[in-house]
PDB file of C-alpha atoms in Angstrom:
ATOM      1  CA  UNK A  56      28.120  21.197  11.558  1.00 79.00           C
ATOM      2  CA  UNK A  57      25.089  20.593   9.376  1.00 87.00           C
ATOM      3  CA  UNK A  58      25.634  17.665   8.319  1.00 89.00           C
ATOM      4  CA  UNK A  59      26.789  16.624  11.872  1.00 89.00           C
ATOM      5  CA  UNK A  60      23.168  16.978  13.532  1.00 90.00           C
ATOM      6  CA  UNK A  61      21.472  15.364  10.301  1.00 90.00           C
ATOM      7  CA  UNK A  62      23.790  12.153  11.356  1.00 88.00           C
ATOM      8  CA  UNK A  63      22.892  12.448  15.583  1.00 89.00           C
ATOM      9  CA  UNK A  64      19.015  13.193  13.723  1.00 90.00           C
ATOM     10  CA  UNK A  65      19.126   9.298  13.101  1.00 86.00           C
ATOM     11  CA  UNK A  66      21.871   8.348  16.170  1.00 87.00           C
ATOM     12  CA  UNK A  67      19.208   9.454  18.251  1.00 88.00           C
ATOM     13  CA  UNK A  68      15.870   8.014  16.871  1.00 88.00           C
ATOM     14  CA  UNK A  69      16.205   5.326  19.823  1.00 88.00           C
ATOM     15  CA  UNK A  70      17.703   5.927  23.057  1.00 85.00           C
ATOM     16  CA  UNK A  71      17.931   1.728  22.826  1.00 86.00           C
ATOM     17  CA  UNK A  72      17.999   0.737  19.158  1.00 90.00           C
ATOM     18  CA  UNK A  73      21.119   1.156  16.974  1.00 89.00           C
ATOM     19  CA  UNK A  74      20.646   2.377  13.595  1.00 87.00           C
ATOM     20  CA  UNK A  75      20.800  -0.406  11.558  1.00 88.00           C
ATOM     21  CA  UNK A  76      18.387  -2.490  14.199  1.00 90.00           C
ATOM     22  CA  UNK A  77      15.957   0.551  12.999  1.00 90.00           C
ATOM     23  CA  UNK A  78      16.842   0.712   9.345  1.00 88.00           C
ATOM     24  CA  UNK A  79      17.964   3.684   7.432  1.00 86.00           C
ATOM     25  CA  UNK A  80      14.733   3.982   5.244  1.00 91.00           C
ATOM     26  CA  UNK A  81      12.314   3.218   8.198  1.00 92.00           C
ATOM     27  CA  UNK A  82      11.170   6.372   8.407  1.00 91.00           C
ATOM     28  CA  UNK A  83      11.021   7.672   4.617  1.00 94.00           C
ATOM     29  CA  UNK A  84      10.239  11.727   5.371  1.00 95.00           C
ATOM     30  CA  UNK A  85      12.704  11.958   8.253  1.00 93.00           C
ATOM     31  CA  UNK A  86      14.940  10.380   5.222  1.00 93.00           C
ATOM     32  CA  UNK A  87      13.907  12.684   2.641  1.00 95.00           C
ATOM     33  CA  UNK A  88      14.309  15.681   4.903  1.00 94.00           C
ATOM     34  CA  UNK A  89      17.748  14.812   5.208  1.00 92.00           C
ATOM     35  CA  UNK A  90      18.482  14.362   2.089  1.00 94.00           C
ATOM     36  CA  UNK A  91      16.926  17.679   1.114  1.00 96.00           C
ATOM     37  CA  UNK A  92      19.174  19.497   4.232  1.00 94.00           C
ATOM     38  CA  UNK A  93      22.372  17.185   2.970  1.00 93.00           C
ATOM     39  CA  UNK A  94      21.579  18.666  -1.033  1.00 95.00           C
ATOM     40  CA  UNK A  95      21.027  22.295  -0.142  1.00 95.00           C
ATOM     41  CA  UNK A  96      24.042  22.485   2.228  1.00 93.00           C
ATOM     42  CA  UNK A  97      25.976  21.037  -0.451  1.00 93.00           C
ATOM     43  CA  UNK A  98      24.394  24.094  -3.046  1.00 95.00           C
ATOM     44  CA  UNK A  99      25.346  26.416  -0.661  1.00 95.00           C
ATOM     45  CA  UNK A 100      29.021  25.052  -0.720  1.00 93.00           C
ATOM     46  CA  UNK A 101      29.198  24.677  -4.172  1.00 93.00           C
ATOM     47  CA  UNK A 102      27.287  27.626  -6.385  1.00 96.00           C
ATOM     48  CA  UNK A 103      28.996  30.799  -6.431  1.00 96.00           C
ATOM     49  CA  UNK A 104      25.985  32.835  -6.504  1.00 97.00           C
ATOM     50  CA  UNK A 105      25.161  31.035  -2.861  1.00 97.00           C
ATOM     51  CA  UNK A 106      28.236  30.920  -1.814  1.00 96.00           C
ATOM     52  CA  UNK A 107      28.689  34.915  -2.541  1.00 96.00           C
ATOM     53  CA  UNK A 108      25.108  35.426  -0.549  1.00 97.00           C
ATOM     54  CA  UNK A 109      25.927  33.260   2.313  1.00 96.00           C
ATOM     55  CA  UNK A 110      29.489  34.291   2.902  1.00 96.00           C
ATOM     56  CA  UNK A 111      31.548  30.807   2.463  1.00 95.00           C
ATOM     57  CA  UNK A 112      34.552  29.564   0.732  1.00 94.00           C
ATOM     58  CA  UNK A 113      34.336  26.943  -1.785  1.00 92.00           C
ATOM     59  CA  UNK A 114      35.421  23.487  -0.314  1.00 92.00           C
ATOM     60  CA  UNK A 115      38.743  21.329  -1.835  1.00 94.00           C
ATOM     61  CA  UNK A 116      37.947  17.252  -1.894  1.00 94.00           C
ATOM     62  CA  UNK A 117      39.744  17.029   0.649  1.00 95.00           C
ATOM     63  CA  UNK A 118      37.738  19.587   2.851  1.00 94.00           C
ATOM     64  CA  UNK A 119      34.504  17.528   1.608  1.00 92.00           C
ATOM     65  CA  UNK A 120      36.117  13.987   2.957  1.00 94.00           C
ATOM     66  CA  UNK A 121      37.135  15.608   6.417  1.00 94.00           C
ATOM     67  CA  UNK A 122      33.362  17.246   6.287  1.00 91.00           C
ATOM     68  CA  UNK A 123      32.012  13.664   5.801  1.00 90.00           C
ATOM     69  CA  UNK A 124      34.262  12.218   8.720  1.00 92.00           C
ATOM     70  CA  UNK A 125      33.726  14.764  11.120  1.00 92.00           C
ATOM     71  CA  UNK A 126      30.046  14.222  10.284  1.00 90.00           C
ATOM     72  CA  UNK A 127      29.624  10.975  11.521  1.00 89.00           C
ATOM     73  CA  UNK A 128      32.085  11.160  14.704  1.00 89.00           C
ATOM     74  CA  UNK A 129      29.100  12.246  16.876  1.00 86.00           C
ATOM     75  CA  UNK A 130      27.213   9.120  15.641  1.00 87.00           C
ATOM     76  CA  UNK A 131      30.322   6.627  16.675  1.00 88.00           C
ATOM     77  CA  UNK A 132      29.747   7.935  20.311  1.00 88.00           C
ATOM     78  CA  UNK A 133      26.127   7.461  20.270  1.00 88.00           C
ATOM     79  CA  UNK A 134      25.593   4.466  18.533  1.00 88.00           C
ATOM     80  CA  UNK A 135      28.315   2.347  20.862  1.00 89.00           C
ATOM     81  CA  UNK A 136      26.941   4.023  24.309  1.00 88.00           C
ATOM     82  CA  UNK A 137      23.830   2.033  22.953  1.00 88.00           C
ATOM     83  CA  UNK A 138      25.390  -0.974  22.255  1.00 88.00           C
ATOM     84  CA  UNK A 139      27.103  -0.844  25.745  1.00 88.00           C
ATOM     85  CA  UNK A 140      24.406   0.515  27.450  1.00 86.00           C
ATOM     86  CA  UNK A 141      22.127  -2.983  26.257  1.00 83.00           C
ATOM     87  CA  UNK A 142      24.479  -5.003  27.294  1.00 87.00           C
ATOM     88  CA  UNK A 143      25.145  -3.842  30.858  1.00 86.00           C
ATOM     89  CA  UNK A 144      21.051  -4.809  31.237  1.00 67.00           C
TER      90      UNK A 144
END
């Protein structure tokens, strides 16, 4: 779910613009921030000590890959709405 919002965080930058039009590192703090979010979600995942305080189960490779997928399926409804939305004038 995290990780989720820090992907629509960029989808939604422009309500016109796609994402690569604007450029990943055009905005260099929104970037950082993200990575920051991405790195402490992963600690939390990952660090028994964390994991203990925060109540979660450690996640398989497999769980990480479906994580990373389900991520960005918000973002490949947003970004072609965009696409379709320019070209409809």
């Amino acid at each position: 779910l995290v990780l989720g919002q820090l992907a629509l965080v960029y989808a939604f930058r422009s309500r016109s613009r796609t994402l690569p039009e604007l450029g990943l590192f055009s905005n260099p703090r929104l970037l950082l921030v993200g990575l920051a979010t991405a790195l402490l979600q992963f600690l939390v995942q990952s660090l028994p000590p964390l994991r203990a305080l925060f109540g979660v189960e450690a996640l398989s490779a497999g769980d990480w890959l479906l994580v990373a997928v389900a991520s960005l399926a918000p973002v490949t409804v947003v970004e072609p709405a965009k696409l379709a939305r320019a070209r409809s004038g």
